[in-house]
Short mmCIF file of N, CA and C in Angstrom, two decimals:
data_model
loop_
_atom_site.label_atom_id
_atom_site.label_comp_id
_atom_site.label_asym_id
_atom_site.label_seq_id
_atom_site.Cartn_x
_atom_site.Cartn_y
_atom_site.Cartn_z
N UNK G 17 3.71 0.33 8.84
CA UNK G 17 2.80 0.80 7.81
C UNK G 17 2.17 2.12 8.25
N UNK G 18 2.18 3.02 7.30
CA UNK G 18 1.20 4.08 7.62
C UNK G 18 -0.06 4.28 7.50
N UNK G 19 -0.62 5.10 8.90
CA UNK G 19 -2.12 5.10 8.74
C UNK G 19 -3.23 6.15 7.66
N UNK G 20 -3.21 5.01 6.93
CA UNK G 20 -4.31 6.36 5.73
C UNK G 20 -5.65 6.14 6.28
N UNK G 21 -6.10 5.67 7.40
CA UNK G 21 -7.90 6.06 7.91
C UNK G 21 -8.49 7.26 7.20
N UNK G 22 -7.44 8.34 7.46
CA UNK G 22 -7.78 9.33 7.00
C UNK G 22 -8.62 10.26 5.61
N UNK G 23 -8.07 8.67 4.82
CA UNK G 23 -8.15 9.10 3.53
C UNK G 23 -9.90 8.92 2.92
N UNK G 24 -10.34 8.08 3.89
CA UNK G 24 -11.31 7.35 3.66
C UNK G 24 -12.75 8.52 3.99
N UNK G 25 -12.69 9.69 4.64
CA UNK G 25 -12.91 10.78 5.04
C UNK G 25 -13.35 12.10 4.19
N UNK G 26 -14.72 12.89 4.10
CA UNK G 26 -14.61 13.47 2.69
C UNK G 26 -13.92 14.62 3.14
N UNK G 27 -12.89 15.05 2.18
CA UNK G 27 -12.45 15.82 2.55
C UNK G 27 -12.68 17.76 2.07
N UNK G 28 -12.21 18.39 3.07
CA UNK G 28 -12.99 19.60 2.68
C UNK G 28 -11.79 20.89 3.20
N UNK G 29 -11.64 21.94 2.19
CA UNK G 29 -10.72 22.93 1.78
C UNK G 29 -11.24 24.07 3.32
N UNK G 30 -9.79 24.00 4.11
CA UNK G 30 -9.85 24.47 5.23
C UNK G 30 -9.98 25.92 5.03
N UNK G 31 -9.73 26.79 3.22
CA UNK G 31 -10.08 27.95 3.38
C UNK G 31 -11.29 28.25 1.82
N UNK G 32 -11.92 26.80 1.78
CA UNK G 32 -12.79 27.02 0.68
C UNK G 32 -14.09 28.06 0.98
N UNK G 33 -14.50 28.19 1.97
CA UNK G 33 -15.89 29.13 2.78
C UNK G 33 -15.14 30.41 2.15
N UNK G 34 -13.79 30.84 1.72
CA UNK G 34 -12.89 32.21 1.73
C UNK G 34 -13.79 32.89 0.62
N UNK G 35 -14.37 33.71 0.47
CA UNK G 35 -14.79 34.04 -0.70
C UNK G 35 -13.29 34.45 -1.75
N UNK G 36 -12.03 35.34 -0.95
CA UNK G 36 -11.14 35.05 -2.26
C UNK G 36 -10.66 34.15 -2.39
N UNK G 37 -10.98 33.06 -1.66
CA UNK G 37 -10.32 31.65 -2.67
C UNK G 37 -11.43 30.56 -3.12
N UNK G 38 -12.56 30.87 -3.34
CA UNK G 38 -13.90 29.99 -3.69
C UNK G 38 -13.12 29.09 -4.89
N UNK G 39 -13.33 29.74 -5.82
CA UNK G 39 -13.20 30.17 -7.14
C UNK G 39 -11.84 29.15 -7.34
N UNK G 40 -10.49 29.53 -7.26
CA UNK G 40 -9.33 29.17 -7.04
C UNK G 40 -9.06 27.25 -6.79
N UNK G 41 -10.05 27.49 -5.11
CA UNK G 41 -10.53 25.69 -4.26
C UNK G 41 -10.62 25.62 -5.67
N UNK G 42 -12.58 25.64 -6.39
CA UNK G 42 -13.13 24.73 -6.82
C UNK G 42 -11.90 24.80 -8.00
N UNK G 43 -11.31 25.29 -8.70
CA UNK G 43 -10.24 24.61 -9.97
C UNK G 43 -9.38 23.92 -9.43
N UNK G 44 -8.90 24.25 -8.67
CA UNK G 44 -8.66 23.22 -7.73
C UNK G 44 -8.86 21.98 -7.90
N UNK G 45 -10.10 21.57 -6.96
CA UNK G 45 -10.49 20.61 -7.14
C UNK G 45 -11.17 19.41 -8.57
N UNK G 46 -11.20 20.68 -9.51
CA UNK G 46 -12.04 20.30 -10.65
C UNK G 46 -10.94 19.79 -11.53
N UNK G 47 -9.62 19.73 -10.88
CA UNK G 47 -8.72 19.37 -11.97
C UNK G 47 -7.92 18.28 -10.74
N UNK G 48 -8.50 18.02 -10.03
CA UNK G 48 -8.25 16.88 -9.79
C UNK G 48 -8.18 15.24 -10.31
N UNK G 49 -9.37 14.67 -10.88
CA UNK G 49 -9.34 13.54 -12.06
C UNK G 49 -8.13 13.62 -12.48
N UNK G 50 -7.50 14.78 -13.25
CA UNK G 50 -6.74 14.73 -14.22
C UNK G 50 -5.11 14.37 -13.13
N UNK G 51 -5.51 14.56 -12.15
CA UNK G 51 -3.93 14.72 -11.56
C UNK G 51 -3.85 13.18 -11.01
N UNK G 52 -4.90 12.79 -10.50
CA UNK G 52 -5.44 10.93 -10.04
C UNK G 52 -4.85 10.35 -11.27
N UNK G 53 -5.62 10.92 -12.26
CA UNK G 53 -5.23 9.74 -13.48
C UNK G 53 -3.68 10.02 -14.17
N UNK G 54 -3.21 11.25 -13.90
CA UNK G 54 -1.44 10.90 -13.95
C UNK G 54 -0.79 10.82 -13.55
N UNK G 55 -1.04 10.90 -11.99
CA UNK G 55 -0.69 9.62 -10.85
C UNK G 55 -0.80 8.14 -11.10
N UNK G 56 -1.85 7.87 -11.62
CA UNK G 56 -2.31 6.26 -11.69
C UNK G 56 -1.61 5.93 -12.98
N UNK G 57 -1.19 6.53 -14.17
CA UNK G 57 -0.29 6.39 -15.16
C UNK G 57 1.34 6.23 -14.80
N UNK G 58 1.77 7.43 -13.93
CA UNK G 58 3.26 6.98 -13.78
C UNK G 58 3.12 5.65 -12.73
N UNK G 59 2.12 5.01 -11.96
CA UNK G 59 2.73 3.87 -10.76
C UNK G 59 2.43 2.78 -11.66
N UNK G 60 1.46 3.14 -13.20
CA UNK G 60 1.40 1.85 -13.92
C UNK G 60 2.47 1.36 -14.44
N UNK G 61 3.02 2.43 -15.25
CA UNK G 61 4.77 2.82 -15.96
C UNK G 61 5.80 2.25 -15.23
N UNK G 62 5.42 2.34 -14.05
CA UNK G 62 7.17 2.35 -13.21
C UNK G 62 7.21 3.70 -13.06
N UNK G 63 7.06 4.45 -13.52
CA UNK G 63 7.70 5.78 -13.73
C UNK G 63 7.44 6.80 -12.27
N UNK G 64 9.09 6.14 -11.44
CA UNK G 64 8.88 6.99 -10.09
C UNK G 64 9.25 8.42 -10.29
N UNK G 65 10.01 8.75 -11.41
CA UNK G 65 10.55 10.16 -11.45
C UNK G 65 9.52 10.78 -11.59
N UNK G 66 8.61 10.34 -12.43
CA UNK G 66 7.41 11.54 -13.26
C UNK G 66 6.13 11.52 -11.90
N UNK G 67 6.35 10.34 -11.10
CA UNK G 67 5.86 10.26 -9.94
C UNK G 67 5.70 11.16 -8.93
N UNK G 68 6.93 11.24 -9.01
CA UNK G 68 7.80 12.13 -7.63
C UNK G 68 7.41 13.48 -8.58
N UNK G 69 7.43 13.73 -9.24
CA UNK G 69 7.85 15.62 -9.70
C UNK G 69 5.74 15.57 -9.24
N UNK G 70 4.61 14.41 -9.71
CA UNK G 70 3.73 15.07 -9.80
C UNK G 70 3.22 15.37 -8.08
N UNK G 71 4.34 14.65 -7.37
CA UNK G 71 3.65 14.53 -5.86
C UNK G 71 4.28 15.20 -5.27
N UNK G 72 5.20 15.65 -5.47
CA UNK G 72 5.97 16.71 -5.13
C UNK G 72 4.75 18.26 -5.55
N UNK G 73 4.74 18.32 -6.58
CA UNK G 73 3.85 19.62 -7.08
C UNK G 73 2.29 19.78 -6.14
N UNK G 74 2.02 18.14 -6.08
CA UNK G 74 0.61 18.26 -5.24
C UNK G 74 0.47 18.22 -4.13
N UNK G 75 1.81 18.30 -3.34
CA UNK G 75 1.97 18.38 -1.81
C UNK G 75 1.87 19.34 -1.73
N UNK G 76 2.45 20.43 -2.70
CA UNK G 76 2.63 22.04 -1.97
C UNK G 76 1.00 22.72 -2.63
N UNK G 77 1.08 22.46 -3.62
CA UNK G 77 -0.66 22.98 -4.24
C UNK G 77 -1.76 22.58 -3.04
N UNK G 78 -1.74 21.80 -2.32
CA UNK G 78 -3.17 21.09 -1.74
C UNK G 78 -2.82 21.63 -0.45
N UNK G 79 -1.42 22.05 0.13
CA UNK G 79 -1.46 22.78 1.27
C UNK G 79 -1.70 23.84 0.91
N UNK G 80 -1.69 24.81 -0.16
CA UNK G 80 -2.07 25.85 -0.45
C UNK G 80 -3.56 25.83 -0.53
N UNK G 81 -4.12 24.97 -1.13
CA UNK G 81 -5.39 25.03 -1.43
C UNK G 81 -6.60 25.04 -0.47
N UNK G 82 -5.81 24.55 0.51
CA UNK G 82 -6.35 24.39 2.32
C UNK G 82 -6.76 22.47 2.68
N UNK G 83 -5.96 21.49 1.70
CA UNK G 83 -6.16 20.82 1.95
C UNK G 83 -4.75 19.46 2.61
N UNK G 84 -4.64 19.92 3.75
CA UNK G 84 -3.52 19.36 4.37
C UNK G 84 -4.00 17.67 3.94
N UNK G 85 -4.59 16.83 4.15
CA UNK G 85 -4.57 15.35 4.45
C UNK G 85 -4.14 14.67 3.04
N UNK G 86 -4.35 15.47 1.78
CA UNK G 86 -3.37 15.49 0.16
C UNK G 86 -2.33 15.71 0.87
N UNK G 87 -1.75 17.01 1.28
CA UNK G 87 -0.46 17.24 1.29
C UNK G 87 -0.01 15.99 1.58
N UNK G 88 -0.42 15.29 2.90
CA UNK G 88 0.58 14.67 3.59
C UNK G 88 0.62 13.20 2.91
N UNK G 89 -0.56 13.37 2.41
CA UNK G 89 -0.54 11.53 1.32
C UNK G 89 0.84 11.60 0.17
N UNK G 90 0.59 13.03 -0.52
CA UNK G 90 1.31 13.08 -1.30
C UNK G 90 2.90 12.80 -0.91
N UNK G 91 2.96 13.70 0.00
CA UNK G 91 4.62 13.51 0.71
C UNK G 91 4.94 12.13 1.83
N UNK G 92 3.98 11.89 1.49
CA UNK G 92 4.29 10.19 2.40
C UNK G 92 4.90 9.38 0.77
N UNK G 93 4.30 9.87 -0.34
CA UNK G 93 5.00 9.00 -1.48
C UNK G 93 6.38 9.68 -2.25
N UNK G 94 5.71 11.15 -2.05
CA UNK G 94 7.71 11.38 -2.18
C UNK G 94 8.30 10.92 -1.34
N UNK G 95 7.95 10.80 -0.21
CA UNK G 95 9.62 10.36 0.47
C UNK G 95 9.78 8.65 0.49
N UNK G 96 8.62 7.78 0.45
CA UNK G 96 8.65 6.65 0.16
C UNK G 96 9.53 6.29 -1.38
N UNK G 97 9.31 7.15 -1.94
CA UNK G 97 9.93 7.19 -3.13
C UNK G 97 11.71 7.26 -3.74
N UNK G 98 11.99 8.47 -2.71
CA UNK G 98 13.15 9.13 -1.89
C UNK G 98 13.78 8.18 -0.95
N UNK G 99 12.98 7.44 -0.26
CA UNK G 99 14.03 6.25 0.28
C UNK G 99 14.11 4.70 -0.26
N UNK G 100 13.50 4.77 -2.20
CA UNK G 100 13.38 3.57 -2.32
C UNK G 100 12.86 2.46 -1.91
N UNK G 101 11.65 2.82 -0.71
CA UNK G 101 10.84 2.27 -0.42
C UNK G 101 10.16 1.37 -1.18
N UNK G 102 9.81 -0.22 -1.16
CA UNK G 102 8.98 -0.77 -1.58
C UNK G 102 7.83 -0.32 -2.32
N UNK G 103 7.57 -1.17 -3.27
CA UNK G 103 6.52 -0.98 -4.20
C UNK G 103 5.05 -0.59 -3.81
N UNK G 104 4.69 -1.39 -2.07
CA UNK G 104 3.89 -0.98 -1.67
C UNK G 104 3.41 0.17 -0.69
N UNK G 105 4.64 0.48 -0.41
CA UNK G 105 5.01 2.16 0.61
C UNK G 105 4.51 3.14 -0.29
N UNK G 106 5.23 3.16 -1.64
CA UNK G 106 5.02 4.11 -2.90
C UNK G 106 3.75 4.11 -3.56
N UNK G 107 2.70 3.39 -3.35
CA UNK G 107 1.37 2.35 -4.00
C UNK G 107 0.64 3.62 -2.59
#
C-alpha cells in the first residue's frame, strides 16, 4: 500500500511567495473544488478513462503550480489505473 501521510498535511505552492506567479497559484487553487468534484464523478461512474485524462492533466498542472505532493497523488492513480490496479489502489 502506498503512503498518503502526506496528504493529510496543509499543503502550500513551493513558488506561491513568486510575485509572478501569485495570481496564476491562487486560480490555481480556486479551481480546485471543481477538479475534486470531477474526480469524485468519474470514480463514482466507473469512468477510469475520463479519470486518467483528469489526473493525468493534474499531475503536470500542480507540478507546475509548485505543488509536487498533487503531482504525485495524482500519478500514483494514473498509473494505478495504467496497471489495472484494484479498485482500491485507483480510490
Amino acid at each position: 500500500m502506498t503512503d498518503t501521510s502526506y496528504l493529510s498535511q496543509p499543503l502550500y505552492s513551493t513558488i506561491g511567495t513568486d510575485p509572478d506567479f501569485q495570481e496564476l497559484v491562487t486560480l490555481f487553487v480556486q479551481e480546485m473544488p471543481q477538479r475534486i468534484q470531477k474526480i469524485l464523478n468519474h470514480l463514482h461512474q466507473g469512468n477510469l478513462e475520463g479519470l486518467h485524462h483528469i489526473c493525468h492533466q493534474l499531475k503536470g498542472s500542480a507540478g507546475g503550480y509548485g505543488f509536487p505532493p498533487i503531482s504525485l497523488a495524482a500519478d500514483q492513480v494514473v498509473q494505478a489505473i495504467r496497471k489495472h490496479g484494484p479498485e482500491e489502489e485507483i480510490r
